[in-house]
GROMACS .gro file of C-alpha atoms in nm:
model
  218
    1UNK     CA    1   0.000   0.000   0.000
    2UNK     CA    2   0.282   0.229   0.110
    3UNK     CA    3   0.472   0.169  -0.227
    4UNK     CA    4   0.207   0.114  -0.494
    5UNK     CA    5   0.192   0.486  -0.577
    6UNK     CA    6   0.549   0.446  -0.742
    7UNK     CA    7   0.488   0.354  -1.152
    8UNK     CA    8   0.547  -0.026  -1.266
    9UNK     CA    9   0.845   0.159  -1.470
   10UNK     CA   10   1.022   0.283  -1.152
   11UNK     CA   11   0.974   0.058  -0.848
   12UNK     CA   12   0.967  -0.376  -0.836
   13UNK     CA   13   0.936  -0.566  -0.568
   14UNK     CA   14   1.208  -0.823  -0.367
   15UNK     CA   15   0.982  -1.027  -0.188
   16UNK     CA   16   1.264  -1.093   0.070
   17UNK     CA   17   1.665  -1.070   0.009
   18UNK     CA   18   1.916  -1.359   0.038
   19UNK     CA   19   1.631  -1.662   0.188
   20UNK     CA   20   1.761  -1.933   0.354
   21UNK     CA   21   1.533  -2.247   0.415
   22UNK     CA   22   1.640  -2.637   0.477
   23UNK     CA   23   1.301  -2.707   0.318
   24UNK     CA   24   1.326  -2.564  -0.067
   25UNK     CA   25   0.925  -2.604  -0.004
   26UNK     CA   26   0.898  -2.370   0.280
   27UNK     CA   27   1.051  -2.045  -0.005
   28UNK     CA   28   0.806  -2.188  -0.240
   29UNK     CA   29   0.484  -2.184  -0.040
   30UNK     CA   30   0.568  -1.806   0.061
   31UNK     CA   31   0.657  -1.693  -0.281
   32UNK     CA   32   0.332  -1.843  -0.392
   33UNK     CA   33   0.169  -1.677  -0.139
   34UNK     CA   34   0.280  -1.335  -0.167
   35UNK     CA   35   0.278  -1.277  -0.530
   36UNK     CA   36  -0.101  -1.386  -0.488
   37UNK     CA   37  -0.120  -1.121  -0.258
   38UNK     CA   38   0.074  -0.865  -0.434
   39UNK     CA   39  -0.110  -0.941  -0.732
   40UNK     CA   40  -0.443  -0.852  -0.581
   41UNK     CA   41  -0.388  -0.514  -0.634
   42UNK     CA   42  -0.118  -0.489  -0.832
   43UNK     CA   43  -0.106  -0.738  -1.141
   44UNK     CA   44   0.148  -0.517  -1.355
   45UNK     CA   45   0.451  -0.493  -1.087
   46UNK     CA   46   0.772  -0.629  -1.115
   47UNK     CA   47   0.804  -0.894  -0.857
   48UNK     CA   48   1.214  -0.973  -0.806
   49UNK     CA   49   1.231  -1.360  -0.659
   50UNK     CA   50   1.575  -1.521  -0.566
   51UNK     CA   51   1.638  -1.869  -0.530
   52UNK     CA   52   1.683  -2.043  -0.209
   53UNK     CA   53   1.984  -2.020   0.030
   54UNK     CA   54   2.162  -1.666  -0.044
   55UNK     CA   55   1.998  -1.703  -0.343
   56UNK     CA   56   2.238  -1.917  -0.489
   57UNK     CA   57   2.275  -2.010  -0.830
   58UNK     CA   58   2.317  -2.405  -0.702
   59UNK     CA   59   1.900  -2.399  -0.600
   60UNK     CA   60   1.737  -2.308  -0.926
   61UNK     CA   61   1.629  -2.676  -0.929
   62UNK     CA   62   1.440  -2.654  -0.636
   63UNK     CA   63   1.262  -2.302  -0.707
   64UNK     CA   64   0.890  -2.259  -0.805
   65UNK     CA   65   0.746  -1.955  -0.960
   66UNK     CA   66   0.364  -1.871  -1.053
   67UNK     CA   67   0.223  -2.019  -1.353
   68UNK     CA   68   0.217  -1.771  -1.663
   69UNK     CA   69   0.313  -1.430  -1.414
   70UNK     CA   70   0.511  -1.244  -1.695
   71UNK     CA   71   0.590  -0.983  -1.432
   72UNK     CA   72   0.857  -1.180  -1.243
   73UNK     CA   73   1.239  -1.068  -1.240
   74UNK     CA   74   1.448  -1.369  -1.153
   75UNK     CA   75   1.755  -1.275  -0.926
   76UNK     CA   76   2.050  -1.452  -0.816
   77UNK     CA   77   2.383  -1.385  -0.628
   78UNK     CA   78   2.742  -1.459  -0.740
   79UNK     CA   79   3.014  -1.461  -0.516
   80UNK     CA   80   3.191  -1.776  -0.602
   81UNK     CA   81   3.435  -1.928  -0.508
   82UNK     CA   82   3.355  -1.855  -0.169
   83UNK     CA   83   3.697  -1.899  -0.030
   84UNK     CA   84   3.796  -1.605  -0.290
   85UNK     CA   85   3.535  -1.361  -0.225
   86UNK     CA   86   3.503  -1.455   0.102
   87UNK     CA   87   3.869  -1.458   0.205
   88UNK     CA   88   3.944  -1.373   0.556
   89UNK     CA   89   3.566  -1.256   0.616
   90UNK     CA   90   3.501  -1.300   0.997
   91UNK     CA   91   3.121  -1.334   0.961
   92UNK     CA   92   3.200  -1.690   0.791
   93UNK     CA   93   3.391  -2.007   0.898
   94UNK     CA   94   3.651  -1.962   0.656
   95UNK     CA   95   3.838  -1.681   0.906
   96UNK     CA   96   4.108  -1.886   1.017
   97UNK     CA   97   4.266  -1.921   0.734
   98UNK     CA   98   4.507  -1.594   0.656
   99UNK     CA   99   4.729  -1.760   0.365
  100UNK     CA  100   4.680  -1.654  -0.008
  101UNK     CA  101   4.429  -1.693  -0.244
  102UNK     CA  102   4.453  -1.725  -0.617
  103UNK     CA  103   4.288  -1.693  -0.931
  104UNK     CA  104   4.237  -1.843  -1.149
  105UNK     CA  105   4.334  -2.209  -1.103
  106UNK     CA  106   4.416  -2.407  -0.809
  107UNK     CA  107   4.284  -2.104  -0.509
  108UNK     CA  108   4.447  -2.226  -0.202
  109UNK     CA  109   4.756  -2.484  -0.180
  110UNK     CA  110   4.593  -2.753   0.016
  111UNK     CA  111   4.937  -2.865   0.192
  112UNK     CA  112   4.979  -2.485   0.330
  113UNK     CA  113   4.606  -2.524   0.463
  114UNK     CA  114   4.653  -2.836   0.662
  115UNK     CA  115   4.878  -2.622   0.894
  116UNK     CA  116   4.581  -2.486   1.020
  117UNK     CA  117   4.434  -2.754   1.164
  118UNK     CA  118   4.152  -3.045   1.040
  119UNK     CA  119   3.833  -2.853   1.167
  120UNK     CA  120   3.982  -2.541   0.897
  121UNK     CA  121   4.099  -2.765   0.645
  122UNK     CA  122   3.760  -2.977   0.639
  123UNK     CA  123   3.562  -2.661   0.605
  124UNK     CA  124   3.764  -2.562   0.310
  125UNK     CA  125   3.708  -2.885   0.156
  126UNK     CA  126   3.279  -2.811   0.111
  127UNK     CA  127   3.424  -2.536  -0.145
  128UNK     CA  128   3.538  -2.522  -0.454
  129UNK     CA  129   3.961  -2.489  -0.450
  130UNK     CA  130   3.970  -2.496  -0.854
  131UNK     CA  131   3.847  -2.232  -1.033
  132UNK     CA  132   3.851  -2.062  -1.353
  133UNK     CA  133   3.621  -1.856  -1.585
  134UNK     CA  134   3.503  -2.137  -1.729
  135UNK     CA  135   3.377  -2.243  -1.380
  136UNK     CA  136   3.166  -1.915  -1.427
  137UNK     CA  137   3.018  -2.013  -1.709
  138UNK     CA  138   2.883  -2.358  -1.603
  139UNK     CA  139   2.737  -2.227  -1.256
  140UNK     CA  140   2.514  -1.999  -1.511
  141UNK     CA  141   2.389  -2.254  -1.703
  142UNK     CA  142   2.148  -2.349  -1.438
  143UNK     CA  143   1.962  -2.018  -1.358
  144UNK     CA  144   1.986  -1.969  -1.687
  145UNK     CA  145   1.799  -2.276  -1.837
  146UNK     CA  146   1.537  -2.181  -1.549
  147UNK     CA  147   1.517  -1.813  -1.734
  148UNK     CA  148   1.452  -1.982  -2.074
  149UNK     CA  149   1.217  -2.264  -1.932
  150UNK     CA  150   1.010  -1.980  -1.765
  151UNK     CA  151   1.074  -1.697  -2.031
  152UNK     CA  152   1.134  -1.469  -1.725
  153UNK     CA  153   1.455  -1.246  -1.727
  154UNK     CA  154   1.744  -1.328  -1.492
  155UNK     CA  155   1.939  -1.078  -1.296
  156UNK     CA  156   2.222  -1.073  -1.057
  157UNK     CA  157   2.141  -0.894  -0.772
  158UNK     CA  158   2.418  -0.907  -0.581
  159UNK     CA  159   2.813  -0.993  -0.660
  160UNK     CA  160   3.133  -0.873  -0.550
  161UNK     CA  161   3.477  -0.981  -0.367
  162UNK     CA  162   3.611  -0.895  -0.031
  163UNK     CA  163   3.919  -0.665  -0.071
  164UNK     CA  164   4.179  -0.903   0.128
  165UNK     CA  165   4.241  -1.094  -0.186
  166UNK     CA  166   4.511  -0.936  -0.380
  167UNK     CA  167   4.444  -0.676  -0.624
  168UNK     CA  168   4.545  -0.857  -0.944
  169UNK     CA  169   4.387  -1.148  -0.894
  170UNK     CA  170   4.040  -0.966  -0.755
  171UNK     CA  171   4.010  -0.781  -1.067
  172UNK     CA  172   4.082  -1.051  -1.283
  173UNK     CA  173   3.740  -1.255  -1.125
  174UNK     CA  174   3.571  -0.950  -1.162
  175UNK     CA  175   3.667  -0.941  -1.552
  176UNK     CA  176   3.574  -1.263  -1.574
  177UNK     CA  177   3.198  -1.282  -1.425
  178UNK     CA  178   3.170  -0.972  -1.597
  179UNK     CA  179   3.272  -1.102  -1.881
  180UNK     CA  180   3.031  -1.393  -1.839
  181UNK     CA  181   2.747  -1.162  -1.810
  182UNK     CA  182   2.740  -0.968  -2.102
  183UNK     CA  183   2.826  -1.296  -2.291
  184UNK     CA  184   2.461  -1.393  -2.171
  185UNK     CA  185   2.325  -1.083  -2.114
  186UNK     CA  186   2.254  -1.093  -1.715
  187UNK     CA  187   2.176  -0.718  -1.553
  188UNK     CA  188   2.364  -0.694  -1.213
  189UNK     CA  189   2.442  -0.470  -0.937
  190UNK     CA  190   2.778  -0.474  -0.777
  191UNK     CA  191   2.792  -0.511  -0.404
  192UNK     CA  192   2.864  -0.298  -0.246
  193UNK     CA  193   2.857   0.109  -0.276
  194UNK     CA  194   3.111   0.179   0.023
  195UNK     CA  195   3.271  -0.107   0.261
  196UNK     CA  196   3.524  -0.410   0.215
  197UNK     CA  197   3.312  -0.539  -0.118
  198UNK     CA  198   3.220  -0.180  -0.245
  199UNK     CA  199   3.372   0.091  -0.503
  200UNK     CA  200   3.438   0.355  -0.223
  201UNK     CA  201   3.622   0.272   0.088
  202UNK     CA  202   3.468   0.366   0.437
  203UNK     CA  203   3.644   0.667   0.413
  204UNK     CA  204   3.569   0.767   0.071
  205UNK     CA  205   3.859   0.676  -0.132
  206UNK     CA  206   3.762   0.517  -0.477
  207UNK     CA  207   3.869   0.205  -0.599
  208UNK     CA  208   3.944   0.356  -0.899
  209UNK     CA  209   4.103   0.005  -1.104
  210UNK     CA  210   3.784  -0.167  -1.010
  211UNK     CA  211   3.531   0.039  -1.132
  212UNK     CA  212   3.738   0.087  -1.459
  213UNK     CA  213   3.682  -0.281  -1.516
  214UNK     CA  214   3.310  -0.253  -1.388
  215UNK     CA  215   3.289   0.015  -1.656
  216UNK     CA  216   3.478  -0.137  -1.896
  217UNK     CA  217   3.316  -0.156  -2.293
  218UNK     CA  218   3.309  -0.518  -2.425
   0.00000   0.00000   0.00000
């Protein structure tokens, strides 16, 4: 009610950023639900639903979408690998580890990771330690054979890399899932504006190589 006076053109809807559910069923049942709702008074507004857990691009299997809704915006998140756009993050369980990480190839020498115990060194083994671009391109193939089977447009919501990695090797992913997007035409939005993922540092500074290959022309 508070947002409907906004035109179709200007304002869609997330129905709810970055869901997380054990049960795929649970996300389905209240994205069912809400568009219905939405939809009661609003059948022309852009309606943005993510997949399942962070909205990952691994879950597209498991997502459901209304029947024949043309006004749906699908939306995923990209920040694989983890362990390289997560590196040294201490929200996550990955924290312990301080050593390097490269790209592309082989991420993290496995032998230098054992040093830091088996509780660190199991964790690291639920990711993926090789990685190139053409690891990019098959993680899209999933969302993006759910796009076609739905003829619904796909967009990345979210992607970015946390600024411990080293610089080279940060803008070279960031080349490379760019790249990867305009190959297949995927809309995105960097994240973030201003902290450890963003363009501008906390205290204002830009990241001036980034956003040159952000802005770069293909």
């Amino acid at each position: 009610a508070e947002l409907s006076k906004y035109p179709n053109h200007m304002v869609a809807y997330e129905l709810l950023n970055e869901a997380v559910s054990d049960d795929p069923e649970e996300w389905n049942n209240l994205v069912d639900r809400t568009v219905k709702a939405i939809r009661e008074t609003e059948p022309e507004r852009k309606v943005v639903i993510g997949s399942n857990m962070w909205q990952s691009v691994r879950t597209f299997d498991e997502l459901k979408v209304p029947a024949g809704d043309t006004n749906i915006i699908l939306s995923f998140h990209f920040y694989e690998p983890f362990v390289l756009t997560h590196h040294q993050t201490s929200w996550t369980a990955l924290k312990p580890y301080t050593g390097p990480v490269k790209y592309p190839g082989q991420l993290i020498d496995t032998a230098d990771l054992k040093q830091y115990g088996e509780a660190v060194y199991q964790e690291f083994m639920n990711y993926d330690l090789h990685f190139t671009p053409d690891s990019i391109d098959s993680l899209l193939q999933e969302p993006l054979a759910f796009a076609r089977e739905h003829n619904l447009p796909l967009y990345c919501g979210e992607w970015g890399c946390y600024k411990s990695v080293d610089n080279e090797d940060m803008l070279r992913w960031y080349a490379d899932v760019r790249q990867k997007f305009a190959k297949y035409d995927i809309p995105w939005t960097n994240w973030d504006y201003k902290g450890s993922f963003g363009i501008v540092s906390r205290e204002g500074e830009l990241y001036q190589d980034l956003i040159k290959v952000l802005l770069a022309e293909e």
